[in-house]
Tab-separated table of C-alpha atoms and ligand atoms in Angstrom:
chain	number	residue	atom	x	y	z
B	439	MET	CA	-4.322	23.642	-11.970
B	440	PHE	CA	-7.753	22.046	-11.739
B	441	SER	CA	-10.512	24.089	-10.155
B	442	LYS	CA	-12.674	21.096	-9.190
B	443	ILE	CA	-12.086	17.348	-8.909
B	444	LEU	CA	-14.049	14.233	-7.938
B	445	ILE	CA	-12.782	11.901	-5.241
B	446	ALA	CA	-13.757	8.316	-6.070
B	447	ASN	CA	-12.965	6.841	-2.683
B	448	ARG	CA	-13.899	6.844	0.983
B	449	GLY	CA	-12.484	6.713	4.494
B	450	GLU	CA	-9.229	8.314	5.521
B	451	ILE	CA	-7.823	8.616	1.986
B	452	ALA	CA	-10.873	10.584	0.792
B	453	VAL	CA	-10.304	13.003	3.683
B	454	ARG	CA	-6.571	13.140	2.863
B	455	ILE	CA	-7.350	14.099	-0.754
B	456	VAL	CA	-9.925	16.722	0.296
B	457	ARG	CA	-7.228	18.299	2.484
B	458	ALA	CA	-4.716	18.400	-0.387
B	459	CYS	CA	-7.369	19.977	-2.647
B	460	HIS	CA	-8.158	22.695	-0.143
B	461	GLU	CA	-4.498	23.574	0.293
B	462	LEU	CA	-4.233	23.982	-3.485
B	463	GLY	CA	-7.473	25.952	-3.856
B	464	ILE	CA	-9.258	23.101	-5.637
B	465	ARG	CA	-12.921	22.364	-4.916
B	466	ALA	CA	-13.414	18.756	-3.835
B	467	VAL	CA	-16.482	16.698	-4.719
B	468	VAL	CA	-16.800	13.416	-2.842
B	469	ALA	CA	-18.611	10.469	-4.413
B	470	TYR	CA	-20.136	8.439	-1.569
B	471	SER	CA	-22.174	5.303	-1.035
B	472	GLU	CA	-25.341	5.193	1.078
B	473	ALA	CA	-23.262	3.721	3.936
B	474	ASP	CA	-21.001	6.796	3.892
B	475	ARG	CA	-23.639	9.539	3.869
B	476	TYR	CA	-22.472	10.813	7.281
B	477	SER	CA	-18.759	10.333	6.636
B	478	LEU	CA	-16.071	12.877	7.443
B	479	ALA	CA	-15.106	13.043	3.757
B	480	VAL	CA	-18.668	14.113	2.868
B	481	ARG	CA	-18.646	16.677	5.684
B	482	THR	CA	-15.328	18.221	4.676
B	483	ALA	CA	-15.941	18.177	0.901
B	484	ASP	CA	-17.360	21.163	-0.972
B	485	GLU	CA	-19.967	18.960	-2.645
B	486	ALA	CA	-20.990	15.335	-2.383
B	487	VAL	CA	-22.811	13.002	-4.745
B	488	CYS	CA	-24.379	9.679	-3.780
B	489	ILE	CA	-23.243	7.039	-6.280
B	490	GLY	CA	-25.140	4.003	-5.033
B	491	PRO	CA	-25.802	1.538	-2.229
B	492	ALA	CA	-23.261	0.278	0.289
B	493	PRO	CA	-21.803	-2.754	-1.550
B	494	SER	CA	-18.737	-1.454	-3.424
B	495	PRO	CA	-19.588	-3.122	-6.780
B	496	ARG	CA	-22.673	-0.877	-6.839
B	497	SER	CA	-20.925	2.315	-5.661
B	498	TYR	CA	-17.135	2.761	-5.437
B	499	LEU	CA	-16.603	0.306	-8.305
B	500	ASN	CA	-19.540	1.590	-10.364
B	501	GLN	CA	-17.702	3.276	-13.228
B	502	SER	CA	-20.698	4.800	-14.989
B	503	ALA	CA	-22.028	6.251	-11.728
B	504	LEU	CA	-18.637	7.832	-11.044
B	505	ILE	CA	-18.260	9.278	-14.545
B	506	SER	CA	-21.810	10.679	-14.327
B	507	ALA	CA	-21.064	12.195	-10.918
B	508	ALA	CA	-17.956	13.906	-12.316
B	509	LEU	CA	-19.785	15.235	-15.389
B	510	ILE	CA	-22.849	16.448	-13.476
B	511	THR	CA	-20.736	18.376	-10.967
B	512	GLY	CA	-18.349	19.788	-13.577
B	513	CYS	CA	-15.192	18.063	-12.340
B	514	GLU	CA	-12.104	18.158	-14.557
B	515	ALA	CA	-10.385	15.191	-12.932
B	516	ILE	CA	-10.947	12.101	-10.777
B	517	HIS	CA	-8.666	11.038	-7.931
B	518	PRO	CA	-9.128	7.289	-7.351
B	519	GLY	CA	-7.220	7.037	-4.028
B	520	TYR	CA	-6.040	3.468	-3.324
B	521	GLY	CA	-7.934	0.188	-3.814
B	522	PHE	CA	-11.251	0.300	-5.718
B	523	LEU	CA	-10.601	1.663	-9.265
B	524	SER	CA	-7.134	3.082	-8.600
B	525	GLU	CA	-5.359	0.417	-10.681
B	526	ASN	CA	-8.092	-0.229	-13.218
B	527	ALA	CA	-6.716	0.522	-16.709
B	528	TYR	CA	-10.168	0.401	-18.257
B	529	PHE	CA	-11.485	3.078	-15.877
B	530	ALA	CA	-8.494	5.315	-16.678
B	531	GLU	CA	-9.353	4.891	-20.376
B	532	ILE	CA	-13.046	5.703	-19.858
B	533	CYS	CA	-12.124	8.865	-17.949
B	534	ALA	CA	-10.044	10.012	-20.935
B	535	GLN	CA	-12.914	9.288	-23.325
B	536	TYR	CA	-15.132	11.603	-21.304
B	537	GLY	CA	-12.492	14.337	-21.165
B	538	ILE	CA	-11.808	13.753	-17.482
B	539	THR	CA	-8.193	13.568	-16.260
B	540	PHE	CA	-7.493	10.357	-14.360
B	541	ILE	CA	-5.132	11.333	-11.532
B	542	GLY	CA	-2.721	8.497	-12.104
B	543	PRO	CA	-0.552	6.944	-14.797
B	544	SER	CA	-1.532	6.038	-18.362
B	545	PRO	CA	-3.836	3.039	-18.940
B	546	ASP	CA	-0.875	1.276	-20.606
B	547	ALA	CA	1.359	1.662	-17.552
B	548	ILE	CA	-1.419	0.423	-15.251
B	549	ARG	CA	-2.107	-2.581	-17.502
B	550	LEU	CA	1.578	-3.470	-17.808
B	551	MET	CA	2.255	-3.401	-14.070
B	552	GLY	CA	-1.047	-5.150	-13.274
B	553	ASP	CA	0.381	-8.233	-14.973
B	554	LYS	CA	3.267	-9.638	-12.880
B	555	VAL	CA	4.672	-11.603	-15.852
B	556	GLU	CA	4.757	-8.508	-18.051
B	557	GLY	CA	6.044	-6.349	-15.202
B	558	ARG	CA	8.844	-8.778	-14.435
B	559	ASN	CA	9.884	-9.086	-18.082
B	560	THR	CA	9.796	-5.319	-18.601
B	561	MET	CA	11.920	-4.681	-15.513
B	562	ARG	CA	14.440	-7.369	-16.435
B	563	ALA	CA	14.806	-5.827	-19.895
B	564	ALA	CA	15.306	-2.418	-18.269
B	565	GLY	CA	18.165	-3.769	-16.154
B	566	VAL	CA	16.293	-3.824	-12.832
B	567	PRO	CA	17.268	-6.875	-10.732
B	568	ILE	CA	14.440	-9.404	-10.345
B	569	VAL	CA	14.065	-12.566	-8.232
B	570	PRO	CA	15.547	-15.622	-10.025
B	571	GLY	CA	12.744	-17.579	-11.682
B	572	SER	CA	10.763	-18.287	-14.829
B	573	ASP	CA	11.286	-16.199	-17.974
B	574	GLY	CA	7.579	-15.600	-18.291
B	575	GLU	CA	4.328	-17.429	-17.727
B	576	LEU	CA	4.731	-21.098	-16.819
B	577	GLN	CA	3.511	-23.172	-19.777
B	578	SER	CA	3.199	-26.524	-18.037
B	579	ILE	CA	3.734	-28.424	-14.830
B	580	GLU	CA	6.756	-30.104	-16.457
B	581	GLU	CA	8.369	-26.728	-17.105
B	582	ALA	CA	7.761	-25.721	-13.473
B	583	VAL	CA	9.371	-28.916	-12.153
B	584	GLU	CA	12.346	-28.668	-14.502
B	585	LEU	CA	12.991	-25.055	-13.510
B	586	ALA	CA	12.541	-25.738	-9.793
B	587	ASN	CA	14.945	-28.684	-9.903
B	588	ALA	CA	17.517	-26.487	-11.634
B	589	MET	CA	17.053	-23.579	-9.157
B	590	GLY	CA	16.610	-25.618	-6.006
B	591	TYR	CA	13.738	-25.613	-3.505
B	592	PRO	CA	11.845	-23.926	-1.947
B	593	VAL	CA	10.117	-22.171	-4.841
B	594	LEU	CA	7.148	-19.848	-5.007
B	595	LEU	CA	4.160	-19.972	-7.377
B	596	LYS	CA	2.878	-16.435	-7.984
B	597	PRO	CA	-0.288	-15.545	-9.918
B	598	ALA	CA	0.434	-13.066	-12.736
B	599	GLY	CA	-2.837	-11.248	-12.071
B	600	GLY	CA	-2.373	-11.066	-8.306
B	601	GLY	CA	-0.325	-8.688	-6.263
B	602	GLY	CA	0.516	-8.009	-2.653
B	603	GLY	CA	1.165	-11.695	-2.077
B	604	ARG	CA	-2.369	-12.820	-2.865
B	605	GLY	CA	-2.561	-16.430	-4.041
B	606	MET	CA	1.160	-17.140	-3.508
B	607	ARG	CA	2.195	-20.706	-2.652
B	608	VAL	CA	5.520	-21.988	-1.358
B	609	ALA	CA	6.564	-25.468	-2.557
B	610	ASN	CA	9.313	-27.117	-0.523
B	611	ASP	CA	9.879	-30.063	-2.863
B	612	GLU	CA	8.838	-31.581	-6.174
B	613	ALA	CA	5.864	-33.411	-4.637
B	614	GLU	CA	4.470	-30.146	-3.223
B	615	LEU	CA	5.033	-28.329	-6.502
B	616	ASN	CA	3.114	-31.035	-8.355
B	617	ARG	CA	0.373	-30.873	-5.750
B	618	PHE	CA	0.032	-27.042	-5.777
B	619	TYR	CA	0.413	-26.241	-9.483
B	620	LEU	CA	-3.121	-26.926	-10.773
B	621	THR	CA	-4.863	-25.638	-7.640
B	622	ALA	CA	-2.843	-22.417	-7.762
B	623	LYS	CA	-3.716	-22.045	-11.428
B	624	SER	CA	-7.465	-22.518	-11.019
B	625	GLU	CA	-7.513	-20.313	-7.906
B	626	ALA	CA	-5.704	-17.589	-9.843
B	627	GLU	CA	-8.187	-17.929	-12.696
B	628	ALA	CA	-11.127	-17.643	-10.268
B	629	ALA	CA	-9.669	-14.772	-8.209
B	630	PHE	CA	-8.076	-12.593	-10.902
B	631	GLY	CA	-9.576	-13.849	-14.172
B	632	ASN	CA	-6.027	-14.781	-15.185
B	633	GLY	CA	-4.658	-18.277	-14.614
B	634	ALA	CA	-1.084	-17.369	-15.580
B	635	LEU	CA	1.513	-18.347	-12.981
B	636	LEU	CA	5.156	-17.532	-12.625
B	637	LEU	CA	7.768	-19.365	-10.621
B	638	GLU	CA	10.299	-17.671	-8.366
B	639	LYS	CA	13.008	-18.882	-6.060
B	640	TYR	CA	11.600	-18.546	-2.525
B	641	LEU	CA	13.869	-16.222	-0.575
B	642	PRO	CA	13.535	-17.370	3.047
B	643	LYS	CA	14.747	-14.308	4.949
B	644	VAL	CA	13.894	-11.086	3.193
B	645	ARG	CA	12.553	-7.677	3.986
B	646	HIS	CA	9.886	-5.781	2.062
B	647	VAL	CA	11.489	-2.491	1.046
B	648	GLU	CA	9.709	-0.196	-1.392
B	649	ILE	CA	10.926	2.914	-3.176
B	650	GLN	CA	8.587	5.894	-3.591
B	651	VAL	CA	8.830	7.702	-6.917
B	652	LEU	CA	7.311	10.817	-8.461
B	653	ALA	CA	7.332	11.367	-12.232
B	654	ASP	CA	5.833	14.229	-14.237
B	655	THR	CA	4.477	14.459	-17.786
B	656	HIS	CA	7.677	16.209	-18.967
B	657	GLY	CA	10.011	13.256	-18.406
B	658	HIS	CA	11.357	14.308	-15.009
B	659	ALA	CA	11.404	11.633	-12.287
B	660	ILE	CA	12.815	11.431	-8.760
B	661	HIS	CA	12.789	8.881	-5.950
B	662	LEU	CA	12.015	9.709	-2.329
B	663	GLY	CA	13.845	6.889	-0.615
B	664	GLU	CA	12.378	3.760	0.860
B	665	ARG	CA	9.761	2.481	3.275
B	666	ASP	CA	10.288	-0.736	5.208
B	667	CYS	CA	7.043	-2.720	5.256
B	668	SER	CA	8.386	-6.008	6.591
B	669	SER	CA	5.880	-6.010	9.475
B	670	GLN	CA	3.067	-7.842	7.681
B	671	ARG	CA	0.495	-10.375	8.769
B	672	ARG	CA	-1.014	-12.485	5.993
B	673	HIS	CA	0.305	-9.890	3.508
B	674	GLN	CA	-1.464	-7.090	5.376
B	675	LYS	CA	0.974	-4.412	6.465
B	676	ILE	CA	0.529	-3.378	10.088
B	677	VAL	CA	3.544	-1.166	10.790
B	678	GLU	CA	5.586	0.753	8.200
B	679	GLU	CA	8.579	3.001	8.600
B	680	ALA	CA	11.051	5.233	6.809
B	681	PRO	CA	13.948	5.003	6.461
B	682	SER	CA	14.533	1.221	6.600
B	683	PRO	CA	16.890	0.143	9.391
B	684	ALA	CA	18.551	-2.090	6.777
B	685	VAL	CA	19.234	0.537	4.107
B	686	SER	CA	22.399	2.656	4.066
B	687	PRO	CA	22.605	5.902	2.087
B	688	GLU	CA	24.663	4.028	-0.508
B	689	LEU	CA	22.101	1.205	-0.867
B	690	ARG	CA	19.300	3.812	-0.984
B	691	ALA	CA	21.004	5.506	-3.907
B	692	ARG	CA	21.360	2.182	-5.771
B	693	MET	CA	17.783	1.068	-5.096
B	694	GLY	CA	16.509	4.516	-6.025
B	695	GLU	CA	18.421	4.434	-9.306
B	696	ALA	CA	17.047	0.945	-10.077
B	697	ALA	CA	13.515	2.185	-9.343
B	698	LEU	CA	14.015	5.133	-11.684
B	699	LYS	CA	15.276	2.843	-14.459
B	700	GLY	CA	11.949	1.024	-14.180
B	701	VAL	CA	9.998	4.289	-14.165
B	702	ARG	CA	11.744	5.520	-17.323
B	703	ALA	CA	11.284	2.164	-19.074
B	704	ILE	CA	7.491	2.509	-18.949
B	705	ASN	CA	7.240	6.318	-19.246
B	706	TYR	CA	5.585	6.326	-15.874
B	707	VAL	CA	3.728	9.455	-14.714
B	708	ASN	CA	2.297	9.958	-11.171
B	709	ALA	CA	3.347	8.940	-7.686
B	710	GLY	CA	4.290	5.257	-7.714
B	711	THR	CA	6.008	2.571	-5.704
B	712	MET	CA	8.578	0.017	-6.804
B	713	GLU	CA	8.504	-2.928	-4.397
B	714	PHE	CA	11.673	-4.884	-3.699
B	715	LEU	CA	12.719	-7.805	-1.556
B	716	LEU	CA	15.983	-7.160	0.269
B	717	ASP	CA	18.035	-10.139	1.453
B	718	PRO	CA	20.427	-10.196	4.442
B	719	GLU	CA	23.430	-9.757	2.117
B	720	GLY	CA	22.036	-6.490	0.767
B	721	ASN	CA	20.883	-7.865	-2.605
B	722	PHE	CA	17.566	-6.450	-3.763
B	723	TYR	CA	15.043	-7.816	-6.230
B	724	PHE	CA	12.058	-6.122	-7.888
B	725	ILE	CA	8.722	-7.854	-7.181
B	726	GLU	CA	5.994	-5.477	-8.328
B	727	MET	CA	5.047	-1.880	-8.943
B	728	ASN	CA	2.066	-0.102	-7.406
B	729	THR	CA	0.718	2.525	-9.771
B	730	ARG	CA	-1.253	4.453	-7.144
B	731	ILE	CA	-0.822	6.431	-3.935
B	732	GLN	CA	-0.312	3.935	-1.131
B	733	VAL	CA	-1.754	3.712	2.367
B	734	GLU	CA	1.710	4.170	3.899
B	735	HIS	CA	2.706	7.236	1.824
B	736	PRO	CA	2.744	9.589	4.867
B	737	VAL	CA	5.916	8.077	6.377
B	738	THR	CA	7.748	9.263	3.258
B	739	GLU	CA	6.097	12.682	3.556
B	740	LEU	CA	7.285	12.949	7.164
B	741	VAL	CA	10.951	12.205	6.435
B	742	THR	CA	11.185	14.185	3.165
B	743	GLY	CA	8.790	17.081	3.813
B	744	ILE	CA	7.301	16.477	0.343
B	745	ASP	CA	3.508	16.268	0.014
B	746	LEU	CA	2.822	13.331	-2.317
B	747	VAL	CA	-0.904	13.883	-2.799
B	748	ARG	CA	-0.431	17.540	-3.666
B	749	TRP	CA	2.210	16.474	-6.198
B	750	GLN	CA	-0.189	13.931	-7.694
B	751	LEU	CA	-2.638	16.761	-8.354
B	752	ARG	CA	-0.009	19.135	-9.721
B	753	ILE	CA	1.542	16.482	-11.972
B	754	ALA	CA	-1.863	15.394	-13.323
B	755	SER	CA	-2.650	18.996	-14.231
B	756	GLY	CA	0.571	19.115	-16.280
B	757	GLU	CA	2.795	21.087	-13.933
B	758	HIS	CA	6.533	20.503	-13.831
B	759	LEU	CA	7.861	18.524	-10.888
B	760	THR	CA	10.116	21.261	-9.529
B	761	VAL	CA	11.828	19.033	-6.948
B	762	GLN	CA	15.268	17.788	-8.031
B	763	GLN	CA	16.825	14.556	-6.781
B	764	SER	CA	19.418	16.585	-4.848
B	765	ASP	CA	16.572	18.406	-3.024
B	766	VAL	CA	15.383	15.125	-1.488
B	767	GLN	CA	16.910	14.701	1.953
B	768	ILE	CA	15.873	11.993	4.403
B	769	ARG	CA	15.580	13.585	7.808
B	770	GLY	CA	14.847	11.699	11.052
B	771	HIS	CA	12.610	8.656	11.325
B	772	ALA	CA	8.880	8.085	10.786
B	773	ILE	CA	6.635	5.159	11.786
B	774	GLU	CA	3.031	4.414	10.858
B	775	CYS	CA	0.672	2.058	12.672
B	776	ARG	CA	-2.442	1.029	10.758
B	777	VAL	CA	-5.183	0.982	13.350
B	778	ASN	CA	-7.814	-1.417	12.068
B	779	ALA	CA	-11.273	-2.223	13.456
B	780	GLU	CA	-10.272	-5.833	14.104
B	781	ASP	CA	-9.918	-8.022	17.159
B	782	PRO	CA	-6.318	-9.272	17.317
B	783	GLU	CA	-7.320	-11.799	19.979
B	784	ARG	CA	-9.918	-13.322	17.643
B	785	ASP	CA	-7.700	-13.841	14.590
B	786	PHE	CA	-8.161	-10.199	13.528
B	787	MET	CA	-11.863	-10.627	12.951
B	788	PRO	CA	-13.438	-7.381	11.667
B	789	SER	CA	-15.263	-5.419	14.350
B	790	VAL	CA	-18.150	-3.133	13.354
B	791	GLY	CA	-20.229	-0.710	15.391
B	792	GLU	CA	-20.559	2.866	16.540
B	793	ILE	CA	-17.544	4.819	17.768
B	794	GLN	CA	-18.823	5.782	21.209
B	795	TYR	CA	-15.752	7.761	22.183
B	796	TYR	CA	-12.717	8.891	20.222
B	797	LEU	CA	-9.670	10.678	21.510
B	798	PRO	CA	-6.826	10.754	18.979
B	799	PRO	CA	-3.221	11.198	20.114
B	800	GLY	CA	-1.457	14.540	19.739
B	801	GLY	CA	1.576	16.411	20.907
B	802	PRO	CA	5.040	16.707	19.388
B	803	GLY	CA	5.741	14.691	16.246
B	804	VAL	CA	2.324	13.058	15.877
B	805	ARG	CA	0.148	12.949	12.736
B	806	VAL	CA	-3.219	11.206	12.539
B	807	ASP	CA	-4.835	10.463	9.165
B	808	SER	CA	-8.344	9.285	9.948
B	809	HIS	CA	-12.016	9.671	9.123
B	810	LEU	CA	-13.148	8.874	12.667
B	811	TYR	CA	-15.280	11.073	14.915
B	812	PRO	CA	-17.364	10.284	17.998
B	813	GLY	CA	-20.687	8.824	16.899
B	814	TYR	CA	-19.321	7.513	13.579
B	815	MET	CA	-20.789	4.152	12.583
B	816	VAL	CA	-18.062	1.811	11.233
B	817	PRO	CA	-19.696	0.032	8.297
B	818	GLY	CA	-19.024	-3.626	7.600
B	819	ASN	CA	-18.881	-3.223	3.820
B	820	TYR	CA	-15.322	-1.987	3.392
B	821	ASP	CA	-11.770	-2.546	4.624
B	822	SER	CA	-11.281	-2.086	8.342
B	823	LEU	CA	-8.766	0.791	8.414
B	824	LEU	CA	-9.854	3.288	11.082
B	825	ALA	CA	-6.829	5.519	11.470
B	826	LYS	CA	-3.203	5.823	10.539
B	827	MET	CA	-1.222	6.869	13.589
B	828	LEU	CA	2.086	8.390	12.520
B	829	VAL	CA	5.050	9.720	14.401
B	830	TRP	CA	8.234	11.530	13.467
B	831	ALA	CA	11.332	11.765	15.669
B	832	PRO	CA	15.017	12.537	15.112
B	833	ASN	CA	15.924	8.822	15.245
B	834	ARG	CA	14.322	5.356	15.272
B	835	GLU	CA	14.616	4.779	19.007
B	836	GLU	CA	12.807	8.018	19.801
B	837	ALA	CA	10.224	7.324	17.093
B	838	ILE	CA	9.387	3.948	18.700
B	839	ALA	CA	9.051	5.586	22.136
B	840	ARG	CA	6.864	8.301	20.635
B	841	MET	CA	4.618	5.762	18.871
B	842	LYS	CA	4.145	3.795	22.097
B	843	ARG	CA	3.220	7.043	23.843
B	844	ALA	CA	0.782	7.986	21.038
B	845	LEU	CA	-0.937	4.576	20.916
B	846	THR	CA	-1.214	4.505	24.704
B	847	GLU	CA	-3.002	7.855	24.831
B	848	THR	CA	-5.402	6.915	22.010
B	849	VAL	CA	-8.961	6.132	23.112
B	850	ILE	CA	-11.342	4.364	20.726
B	851	HIS	CA	-14.519	2.954	22.293
B	852	GLY	CA	-17.161	0.962	20.420
B	853	VAL	CA	-15.033	-1.368	18.286
B	854	LYS	CA	-12.020	-3.598	18.927
B	855	THR	CA	-8.781	-2.318	17.417
B	856	THR	CA	-5.342	-3.654	16.539
B	857	ILE	CA	-3.614	-1.251	18.989
B	858	PRO	CA	-2.952	-3.873	21.727
B	859	PHE	CA	-1.078	-6.041	19.216
B	860	GLN	CA	0.857	-3.091	17.800
B	861	LEU	CA	2.023	-2.182	21.324
B	862	VAL	CA	3.331	-5.751	21.743
B	863	LEU	CA	5.102	-5.531	18.393
B	864	LEU	CA	6.734	-2.186	19.260
B	865	ASP	CA	8.194	-3.839	22.391
B	866	ASP	CA	9.452	-6.925	20.568
B	867	GLU	CA	13.218	-7.401	20.552
B	868	VAL	CA	13.341	-8.227	16.828
B	869	PHE	CA	11.434	-5.043	15.974
B	870	VAL	CA	13.403	-2.864	18.398
B	871	ASP	CA	16.654	-4.168	16.884
B	872	GLY	CA	15.283	-3.490	13.381
B	873	ASP	CA	15.747	-7.143	12.355
B	874	MET	CA	12.272	-7.707	10.864
B	875	SER	CA	11.886	-10.242	8.047
B	876	THR	CA	9.395	-12.622	6.502
B	877	ARG	CA	8.161	-14.673	9.455
B	878	TYR	CA	8.645	-12.598	12.557
B	879	VAL	CA	5.110	-11.129	12.880
B	880	ALA	CA	3.577	-14.618	12.821
B	881	GLU	CA	5.987	-15.671	15.570
B	882	ILE	CA	5.166	-12.652	17.747
B	883	MET	CA	1.474	-13.368	17.246
B	884	THR	CA	1.841	-17.011	18.310
B	885	ASN	CA	3.822	-16.078	21.424
B	886	TRP	CA	1.419	-13.296	22.355
B	887	LEU	CA	-1.661	-15.544	22.127
B	888	ALA	CA	0.138	-18.266	24.109
B	889	SER	CA	1.057	-15.795	26.867
B	890	LYS	CA	-2.577	-14.642	27.048
B	891	THR	CA	-3.927	-18.124	27.704
B	892	THR	CA	-1.306	-18.970	30.356
B	893	THR	CA	-1.638	-15.795	32.431
E	1017	MV4	C1	8.422	-13.348	-1.700
E	1017	MV4	C2	8.970	-13.904	-0.531
E	1017	MV4	C3	10.007	-14.782	-0.662
E	1017	MV4	N1	10.494	-15.094	-1.896
E	1017	MV4	N2	8.923	-13.683	-2.909
E	1017	MV4	C4	5.404	-10.671	-1.800
E	1017	MV4	C5	4.355	-9.718	-1.490
E	1017	MV4	C6	4.570	-9.338	-0.082
E	1017	MV4	N3	3.341	-8.994	0.555
E	1017	MV4	C7	5.219	-10.529	0.539
E	1017	MV4	N4	5.879	-11.168	-0.526
E	1017	MV4	C8	6.875	-12.083	-0.448
E	1017	MV4	N5	7.407	-12.460	-1.651
E	1017	MV4	C9	9.961	-14.549	-2.984
E	1017	MV4	N6	10.432	-14.882	-4.185
E	1017	MV4	C10	8.421	-13.527	0.717
E	1017	MV4	C11	7.371	-12.623	0.763
E	1017	MV4	C12	6.845	-12.335	2.091
E	1017	MV4	C13	7.394	-11.327	2.902
E	1017	MV4	C14	8.446	-10.511	2.470
E	1017	MV4	C15	8.968	-9.526	3.288
E	1017	MV4	C16	8.467	-9.328	4.570
E	1017	MV4	C17	7.415	-10.097	5.021
E	1017	MV4	C18	6.866	-11.094	4.204
E	1017	MV4	C19	5.812	-11.894	4.673
E	1017	MV4	C20	5.299	-12.868	3.866
E	1017	MV4	C21	5.819	-13.101	2.578
């Protein structure tokens, strides 16, 4: 096992990684920007190194500063967390060149899954079901139209370099497809440095169901069941849960086996997530793979009892994954609410300022992953995640009641948060019945805002 690692991240995930290190007897060095000098991660770490000014291109994305910080402090490995450099194949390569272990998969696996065209082709070849659509990159507008006419509308244009729904466009007919094609292409080129597009059949009523996997360097891989992340607003997840109300043990076994086929096809090593769309008939389709630890990983930890971040560290140091598939049991129900510093009544505008008062929830079945403390200044330079409020209960109904209780007892003064909207969502009939799919969050939002102006 490593004796010392560098954490190349901030916020709650930096704190989460420090905690895993301390449980494993690893010394944690936090790389921080000037805006994060007084952060909880810096306070809880064994050492901290300033890597640059607040803007992330000059700090958390500054590869040479991070490598220098690791070398100066004698770290054997770098944990990239999520976002920032976590899915940067070049950074993983540079780490290796300097003799530093990148806590993640190989540069090749990152590169492959970072390209949606390559990822889709690889998964199809491995026998993983994918959404009907183009064989690879669209070569021309004529090809797109021909394919769409054969498949039927609506269709979806997806940037190969994107991910998480960024830059997607739905075309309802040939005229729209013609209209969107070139714009989508140039936007993709500008946003991701890759103008390649692929075409998929648009599935109108689907859920976002993702399978968590763990794979070691010795060829052993397991899945840890699914998370349902269908509660999204503009592709931002706001509530996640495990297990999915739509997944039976039999479907879980089939989706898990499909995910593992994909993992084996690319010799994947690390924690990872295979994302699927699940339609009302129970058909599932691979959309993309995340080659990092994800924000919502704790719901899986709560229902399996398996610590994913500790396993990332153990796997990266070459240890055998000693958990067998038959050891993985899904027990009870877990829900996560992402509490963001945003004003849901003002179109989720980011809210910055000092946390004047903070009282996190507690009691039975509650877990809070957060970097907040009273007096903390929420900087405007980074994403707006303040806290992940998690609950576990024996079943979904009790988990919902417990989450409402936890959010109601939470006090955060100084910034606006998403909690009022999450409480509305937890009371919504569609959510309570477990019938979430593509459009329901937008509908709840519209109704909520309308009710606010009339009362
Ligand atoms: C889709 C889709 C419909 N058809 N792909 C991809 C990334 C994720 N953030 C949302 N994505 C979608 N991909 C095809 N071919 C619909 C969505 C989608 C969605 C899916 C499940 C639950 C909520 C959603 C909200 C918006 C879009």
